[in-house]
XYZ file of C-alpha atoms in Angstrom:
520
model
C 92.433 83.372 112.451
C 95.341 84.516 110.306
C 98.625 82.601 110.442
C 101.295 83.907 112.815
C 102.714 87.241 111.704
C 106.377 88.173 111.769
C 106.140 89.227 115.413
C 105.067 85.765 116.638
C 107.847 84.082 114.677
C 110.711 86.076 116.193
C 111.876 83.818 118.980
C 111.708 80.599 116.979
C 113.582 82.212 114.124
C 116.245 83.441 116.522
C 116.889 79.950 117.825
C 116.952 78.433 114.349
C 119.288 81.066 112.975
C 121.750 80.783 115.839
C 122.132 77.098 115.011
C 122.547 77.608 111.249
C 125.850 77.984 109.462
C 126.847 80.933 107.304
C 128.386 79.054 104.367
C 127.553 81.130 101.302
C 129.435 80.840 97.999
C 131.335 84.040 97.252
C 129.984 85.557 94.027
C 131.504 87.957 91.580
C 130.766 91.592 92.386
C 128.572 91.969 89.329
C 125.007 90.717 89.189
C 125.022 88.881 85.872
C 122.183 88.046 83.551
C 122.292 84.273 83.552
C 118.855 82.838 82.945
C 116.085 83.792 80.545
C 112.775 85.569 80.463
C 109.516 83.742 79.711
C 108.116 84.289 76.261
C 106.099 87.468 76.025
C 107.449 88.918 79.273
C 109.696 91.978 79.175
C 111.783 92.105 82.353
C 111.421 95.398 84.204
C 114.351 97.771 84.355
C 113.534 98.628 87.968
C 112.433 96.235 90.661
C 112.844 96.125 94.423
C 114.603 92.897 95.372
C 115.328 93.169 99.070
C 115.697 91.040 102.169
C 115.282 91.832 105.833
C 118.317 91.258 108.073
C 116.920 91.188 111.618
C 118.991 91.915 114.713
C 116.366 91.627 117.467
C 116.965 88.419 119.454
C 119.955 87.906 117.117
C 117.637 86.420 114.504
C 120.000 87.043 111.580
C 122.879 89.366 112.438
C 124.884 89.157 114.591
C 124.017 85.491 114.972
C 124.685 85.726 118.717
C 125.787 88.464 121.115
C 129.425 88.785 122.091
C 131.063 87.989 118.752
C 134.281 89.884 118.113
C 134.169 92.809 115.683
C 135.926 90.678 113.066
C 133.391 87.883 113.495
C 130.481 90.308 113.218
C 131.984 91.845 110.102
C 132.565 88.454 108.505
C 128.957 87.439 109.179
C 127.630 90.615 107.613
C 129.792 90.192 104.512
C 128.364 86.688 104.175
C 124.856 88.180 104.115
C 125.954 90.497 101.320
C 127.370 87.486 99.481
C 123.964 85.861 99.837
C 122.173 88.942 98.518
C 124.319 88.848 95.399
C 123.941 85.098 94.900
C 120.159 85.564 95.035
C 120.406 88.566 92.656
C 118.956 91.020 95.148
C 119.691 94.747 95.018
C 118.833 95.957 98.531
C 119.116 94.996 102.184
C 116.888 96.171 105.054
C 119.030 95.991 108.194
C 117.579 96.380 111.686
C 119.792 98.930 113.432
C 117.491 100.048 116.287
C 115.628 96.927 117.420
C 114.707 97.877 121.037
C 115.271 101.594 121.707
C 119.000 100.966 121.388
C 121.558 101.526 118.666
C 123.962 99.861 116.278
C 125.898 103.140 116.092
C 127.340 105.518 118.723
C 124.059 107.295 119.398
C 123.838 110.310 121.720
C 120.230 109.327 122.426
C 120.173 105.632 123.299
C 122.656 102.981 124.464
C 124.542 100.452 122.388
C 122.369 97.452 121.573
C 122.665 94.376 123.751
C 122.450 92.247 120.598
C 126.001 93.304 119.738
C 127.900 92.469 122.923
C 125.345 90.849 125.216
C 125.378 93.907 127.500
C 123.296 96.966 126.752
C 125.456 100.077 126.611
C 128.733 98.238 125.991
C 130.816 99.617 123.132
C 131.343 96.855 120.538
C 134.757 98.247 119.596
C 133.794 99.608 116.184
C 130.930 101.443 114.484
C 128.694 98.675 113.071
C 126.442 101.060 111.132
C 129.365 102.784 109.423
C 130.765 99.375 108.468
C 127.548 97.874 107.095
C 126.624 100.973 105.075
C 130.086 101.181 103.509
C 130.293 97.480 102.693
C 126.766 97.384 101.287
C 127.558 100.264 98.947
C 130.817 98.622 97.863
C 128.661 95.825 96.437
C 126.430 98.284 94.583
C 123.506 97.411 96.880
C 121.255 99.940 98.585
C 121.029 100.104 102.372
C 117.689 100.632 104.115
C 117.957 101.332 107.845
C 115.239 99.393 109.653
C 113.986 100.976 112.884
C 111.434 99.964 115.480
C 110.011 103.240 116.800
C 108.417 102.307 120.133
C 109.637 98.919 121.392
C 111.977 99.396 124.366
C 112.733 95.888 125.586
C 111.824 92.257 125.010
C 111.507 91.847 128.802
C 109.270 93.667 131.281
C 111.548 95.015 134.052
C 112.754 98.609 133.571
C 115.493 97.934 136.131
C 117.186 95.726 133.533
C 117.674 98.654 131.165
C 121.032 100.431 131.101
C 121.225 103.033 133.904
C 121.455 105.837 131.336
C 118.663 104.486 129.150
C 115.970 107.128 128.425
C 113.417 104.741 129.886
C 115.244 104.825 133.219
C 115.610 108.599 133.162
C 111.956 109.056 132.140
C 110.010 106.178 133.710
C 106.750 107.919 132.824
C 107.567 107.322 129.158
C 107.386 103.537 129.603
C 104.390 101.218 129.315
C 104.738 97.560 130.289
C 102.563 95.141 128.345
C 102.722 91.467 127.451
C 106.100 90.882 129.034
C 107.728 93.738 127.095
C 108.396 97.441 127.522
C 107.265 100.154 125.115
C 107.619 103.886 124.796
C 104.216 105.554 125.131
C 103.171 106.769 121.653
C 100.607 109.133 123.169
C 103.177 111.501 124.688
C 104.336 114.260 122.319
C 107.759 114.361 123.981
C 108.182 110.635 123.333
C 107.212 111.007 119.697
C 109.726 113.841 119.256
C 112.433 111.847 121.050
C 112.120 108.681 118.975
C 112.195 110.770 115.810
C 115.348 112.522 117.014
C 116.964 109.178 117.839
C 116.244 107.751 114.391
C 117.097 110.912 112.468
C 120.517 110.912 114.138
C 121.419 107.862 112.046
C 119.873 109.298 108.895
C 121.759 112.577 109.283
C 125.150 111.059 110.088
C 125.362 108.114 107.661
C 124.902 107.639 103.915
C 121.717 105.642 104.338
C 119.432 105.055 101.339
C 116.172 104.384 103.152
C 114.415 104.795 106.505
C 112.188 101.798 107.204
C 109.595 100.847 109.846
C 108.065 97.410 110.264
C 104.570 96.652 111.633
C 105.071 97.530 115.303
C 103.138 100.564 116.549
C 100.708 100.031 119.404
C 101.020 96.368 120.360
C 97.320 95.792 120.983
C 93.856 97.364 120.980
C 93.012 97.208 124.665
C 93.149 99.451 127.739
C 95.447 96.794 129.234
C 98.156 98.759 127.438
C 97.906 101.426 130.109
C 98.206 104.844 128.512
C 95.242 106.237 130.438
C 97.173 109.163 131.961
C 98.384 110.324 128.543
C 94.873 109.911 127.121
C 93.420 112.012 129.926
C 95.989 114.723 129.226
C 96.018 114.728 125.419
C 92.918 112.886 124.200
C 90.101 115.258 125.008
C 89.422 116.113 121.352
C 88.879 112.490 120.287
C 85.727 110.366 120.529
C 87.484 107.358 122.023
C 90.819 105.827 122.942
C 91.238 104.068 119.575
C 90.786 107.271 117.554
C 93.319 109.081 119.716
C 95.854 106.273 119.425
C 95.391 106.143 115.663
C 96.029 109.882 115.463
C 99.222 109.445 117.477
C 100.538 106.934 114.940
C 99.394 109.175 112.079
C 101.388 112.051 113.562
C 104.507 109.881 113.805
C 104.207 108.845 110.143
C 103.453 112.329 108.844
C 106.182 113.984 110.907
C 108.778 111.412 109.901
C 108.050 112.171 106.260
C 108.497 115.893 106.878
C 111.756 115.405 108.731
C 113.271 113.014 106.189
C 112.421 115.250 103.242
C 113.716 118.322 105.022
C 116.998 116.701 106.041
C 117.758 114.043 103.390
C 115.255 114.376 100.530
C 116.790 111.496 98.541
C 116.245 108.991 101.354
C 113.304 106.659 100.694
C 110.820 106.561 103.584
C 108.473 103.636 103.985
C 106.720 101.130 106.190
C 106.072 97.384 106.020
C 102.759 96.925 107.844
C 100.621 93.896 108.454
C 99.002 92.899 105.171
C 95.362 93.558 106.120
C 94.151 97.126 106.660
C 90.525 96.219 107.382
C 88.223 93.387 106.339
C 85.345 94.104 103.974
C 82.881 92.897 106.603
C 84.101 95.702 108.870
C 84.545 98.403 106.234
C 83.346 98.343 102.589
C 86.724 99.787 101.575
C 88.510 96.815 103.114
C 89.837 93.649 101.511
C 87.917 90.418 101.027
C 89.582 88.837 104.048
C 88.790 87.881 107.637
C 92.117 88.343 109.370
C 93.636 90.698 111.919
C 93.093 94.369 111.013
C 95.973 96.804 111.413
C 93.602 99.788 111.511
C 91.800 98.391 114.550
C 94.336 96.125 116.262
C 97.528 98.172 115.890
C 95.943 101.611 115.380
C 97.761 101.814 112.044
C 95.745 103.403 109.224
C 97.940 101.938 106.523
C 95.509 102.641 103.684
C 95.149 106.226 104.848
C 98.913 106.802 104.843
C 99.092 105.759 101.212
C 96.078 107.789 100.121
C 97.456 110.883 101.883
C 100.893 110.423 100.307
C 102.739 110.259 103.631
C 105.114 107.519 102.433
C 107.464 106.945 99.529
C 106.605 103.237 99.546
C 104.560 100.711 101.430
C 105.571 97.047 101.679
C 102.629 95.143 103.202
C 103.491 91.788 104.688
C 101.267 89.550 102.578
C 102.314 86.416 104.389
C 99.539 84.147 103.113
C 99.362 81.588 100.333
C 97.361 81.797 97.136
C 93.856 80.533 97.862
C 93.998 80.856 101.645
C 90.385 81.128 102.775
C 90.693 83.977 105.278
C 93.488 85.946 103.613
C 94.101 85.044 99.981
C 97.312 86.388 98.453
C 95.506 86.523 95.110
C 92.879 88.874 96.581
C 95.220 91.078 98.604
C 97.550 91.933 95.709
C 94.803 93.566 93.601
C 93.416 95.279 96.714
C 96.778 96.863 97.586
C 97.389 97.683 93.919
C 94.137 99.617 93.848
C 95.083 101.441 97.067
C 98.461 102.502 95.654
C 97.227 103.358 92.161
C 97.579 107.044 91.334
C 99.080 107.985 94.716
C 102.773 108.169 93.808
C 103.473 105.713 96.644
C 105.481 102.685 95.528
C 104.064 99.243 96.336
C 106.497 96.490 97.296
C 105.337 93.162 98.723
C 106.642 91.574 101.919
C 107.092 87.870 101.127
C 107.043 85.065 103.725
C 110.172 83.120 102.843
C 110.060 81.898 106.458
C 106.927 79.854 105.744
C 108.055 78.109 102.574
C 108.911 74.503 103.377
C 108.750 75.127 107.120
C 107.542 72.352 109.404
C 103.963 72.811 110.543
C 102.929 75.110 107.710
C 99.884 74.143 105.589
C 100.237 72.082 102.429
C 100.512 75.022 99.966
C 103.677 76.169 101.755
C 105.151 72.708 101.154
C 104.982 73.238 97.392
C 108.282 74.385 95.842
C 106.487 76.785 93.490
C 104.313 78.719 95.982
C 106.596 81.763 96.188
C 107.362 81.902 92.474
C 103.612 81.847 91.811
C 103.322 84.951 93.979
C 105.709 86.880 91.755
C 104.024 85.568 88.611
C 100.712 86.895 89.906
C 102.357 90.225 90.716
C 103.194 90.697 87.034
C 99.525 91.257 86.283
C 99.537 94.263 88.602
C 101.874 97.009 87.363
C 101.595 98.890 90.653
C 103.711 96.158 92.303
C 107.309 97.330 92.066
C 109.067 94.390 93.699
C 109.418 92.332 96.845
C 111.203 92.169 100.196
C 111.910 88.758 101.731
C 111.639 87.802 105.406
C 114.088 86.861 106.570
C 117.697 86.603 105.419
C 118.173 83.202 107.059
C 115.253 81.780 105.073
C 116.566 83.293 101.845
C 119.777 81.466 102.671
C 118.229 78.154 103.755
C 116.128 77.881 100.576
C 113.933 75.063 101.839
C 112.522 72.949 98.988
C 114.506 75.136 96.581
C 111.761 77.750 96.740
C 114.097 80.753 96.617
C 116.236 79.201 93.900
C 113.088 78.808 91.814
C 112.103 82.454 92.361
C 115.536 83.565 91.217
C 115.456 81.318 88.137
C 111.919 82.311 87.161
C 111.955 86.027 87.979
C 115.472 87.334 88.558
C 117.067 86.157 85.330
C 118.006 89.740 84.515
C 119.505 92.312 86.871
C 117.306 95.203 87.974
C 117.941 98.755 89.031
C 116.380 99.908 92.276
C 112.988 101.635 91.995
C 113.088 105.376 91.321
C 110.784 107.368 93.576
C 108.397 109.474 91.465
C 109.219 112.607 93.461
C 112.908 112.226 92.523
C 112.418 111.346 88.870
C 112.707 114.970 87.789
C 116.088 115.508 89.409
C 119.307 115.871 87.455
C 120.630 112.473 86.293
C 124.332 111.585 86.356
C 126.610 112.599 83.508
C 126.821 110.210 80.600
C 129.830 107.892 81.062
C 132.399 107.129 78.402
C 132.782 103.537 77.224
C 136.412 103.181 76.187
C 136.465 99.655 74.782
C 134.849 96.217 74.590
C 137.485 93.586 73.922
C 137.150 89.812 73.543
C 139.304 87.809 75.943
C 139.416 84.313 77.364
C 136.627 85.090 79.846
C 134.175 86.708 77.423
C 134.187 90.430 76.607
C 135.985 92.918 78.833
C 134.157 96.240 78.993
C 135.949 99.348 80.221
C 134.614 102.826 80.815
C 135.033 105.982 82.852
C 132.674 108.337 84.684
C 132.697 111.850 83.273
C 130.995 113.980 85.918
C 132.423 115.473 89.095
C 130.061 113.330 91.179
C 130.953 109.658 90.922
C 128.072 107.324 90.048
C 126.754 104.853 92.581
C 126.447 102.138 89.923
C 127.135 101.403 86.269
C 124.536 99.539 84.199
C 125.904 97.552 81.245
C 123.752 96.762 78.203
C 124.560 94.304 75.403
C 122.736 94.250 72.055
C 123.174 92.436 68.747
C 122.005 95.464 66.746
C 122.026 99.231 66.941
C 120.312 100.508 70.085
C 117.101 102.522 70.260
C 115.993 104.662 73.234
C 113.438 101.967 74.094
C 116.243 99.468 74.776
C 117.232 101.339 77.953
C 113.750 101.370 79.476
C 113.635 97.660 80.326
C 116.099 94.938 81.317
C 115.961 92.669 78.281
C 119.443 93.861 77.256
C 120.788 94.624 80.737
C 123.623 92.223 81.492
C 125.057 93.609 84.722
C 124.726 96.290 87.385
C 128.083 96.880 89.048
C 129.351 99.254 91.755
C 130.166 102.745 90.535
C 133.228 104.922 90.892
C 135.546 106.692 88.498
C 136.453 103.638 86.411
C 134.456 100.702 85.090
C 136.017 97.345 84.311
C 133.766 94.351 83.830
C 133.978 91.072 81.910
C 130.748 89.845 80.372
C 131.062 86.024 80.369
C 128.345 85.680 77.713
C 129.740 88.339 75.401
C 130.877 87.473 71.881
C 132.702 89.240 69.084
C 130.555 91.859 67.388
C 128.242 92.450 70.359
C 127.321 96.113 70.866
C 127.755 97.534 74.378
C 126.481 100.673 76.088
C 126.937 101.826 79.680
C 124.831 104.162 81.816
C 125.634 105.777 85.157
C 123.210 105.470 88.088
C 123.133 107.788 91.098
C 122.152 106.869 94.662
C 118.544 107.933 94.066
C 118.354 105.550 91.089
C 118.398 108.138 88.303
C 119.971 106.829 85.112
C 122.131 108.816 82.701
C 121.776 108.756 78.966
C 123.681 105.800 77.511
C 127.275 105.988 76.399
C 128.280 105.727 72.797
C 128.362 102.214 71.422
C 131.457 100.032 71.680
C 131.564 96.867 69.556
C 133.352 93.847 70.932
C 136.432 92.994 68.905
């Protein structure tokens, strides 16, 4: 049996996080290039370095319901501080955990995880705040949605009186002590898409993200028999119909995102096993729970059909695990993604590293860093997302610190989606000077286009640059928030160093480099 997935860890994580403190050292805005790269390894220019910030059950943020707006804001800023300390470049924030909202939604009530009472206005717009503050740090913001979960308890009477589940009781299925929207009803599928697209359309969000929750189980005990009788006549069995319902959600979400906000990245973080080889010759050499069968999620099919911009499978197992070996799943997923145009990012189990009760490999300080070392042999892997923020903070056994030292020694730009690579890049910025001062070398520049860049990338060389130097991160010293003006001090700069700056837009496109400025 596979180890507990993210879903079975939720309540324990919530309790642990509520008890933890939020003391994070406040970093400089820039992500600097302290550290070094192993011999023979060229650090990638682009790499997803994200962490999940969960709101359901107040796992990460807010740490408990009923905090004042100022307290909630301070907690979120501390998570951004953490992201910068760990040299991450993206956050995945859960803003619709249980058919509710972290923004003033016309579709669903305010989330109970804000105030303790579903439907109660928290006194500010949390989504507007977190998007703005994330962008101020030069980080990208991925809005994390759960499409079908309605409540973590089973009584519809406990929902807000105006909740869609109260107004449409036929939409609701009770199973396992929780409430779900029925994925087999076309009107439900259209509604949840509308509810999520409201946030995408109204806010400057960089990504739309689902986790691994679709159907909760493969059994008729999840009673959707009436919907199956009405809509399932063209399918050989209940499982095939359910799988088609999830397929339609995925395909339609892609169409709606690209039609409305084509530069928004759309992706899913499913359970790490599609099917086992013993079940299907196309499956992985594993013997764990199968998302295709258990959750009706054809994750491999979505990638092969190009319905996603990225997939981030939760490969929450250690290297050498007998039933689900990380070292076997990475090449399997790499082969699935190869040639599809779908980015592959890996969901990493920071919550297992050093945790009580986990097997011996998770008690080794180097288990997670070994994962990223293995990833280097598979060029399809474009980075990692860490679950969850509290574990990235707690850094048991120093496991996260070791990952940062071994793999994040250089900054990294966010991945560029292949479908956006051909778009117009930002205008080349002007680098006005590079001047030695007491803190290192102060670099100043200015954006030249009408559209202000999202970020500036600063390169330092000890010789004249070649075009190749801007295709990797060996000379990248900092990625800083954009705007009209650039002002940054490179603490490792010395007299005579040669600097160039590029502008980066929200999609991740990079301008041609500025003219050289030599430090003097």
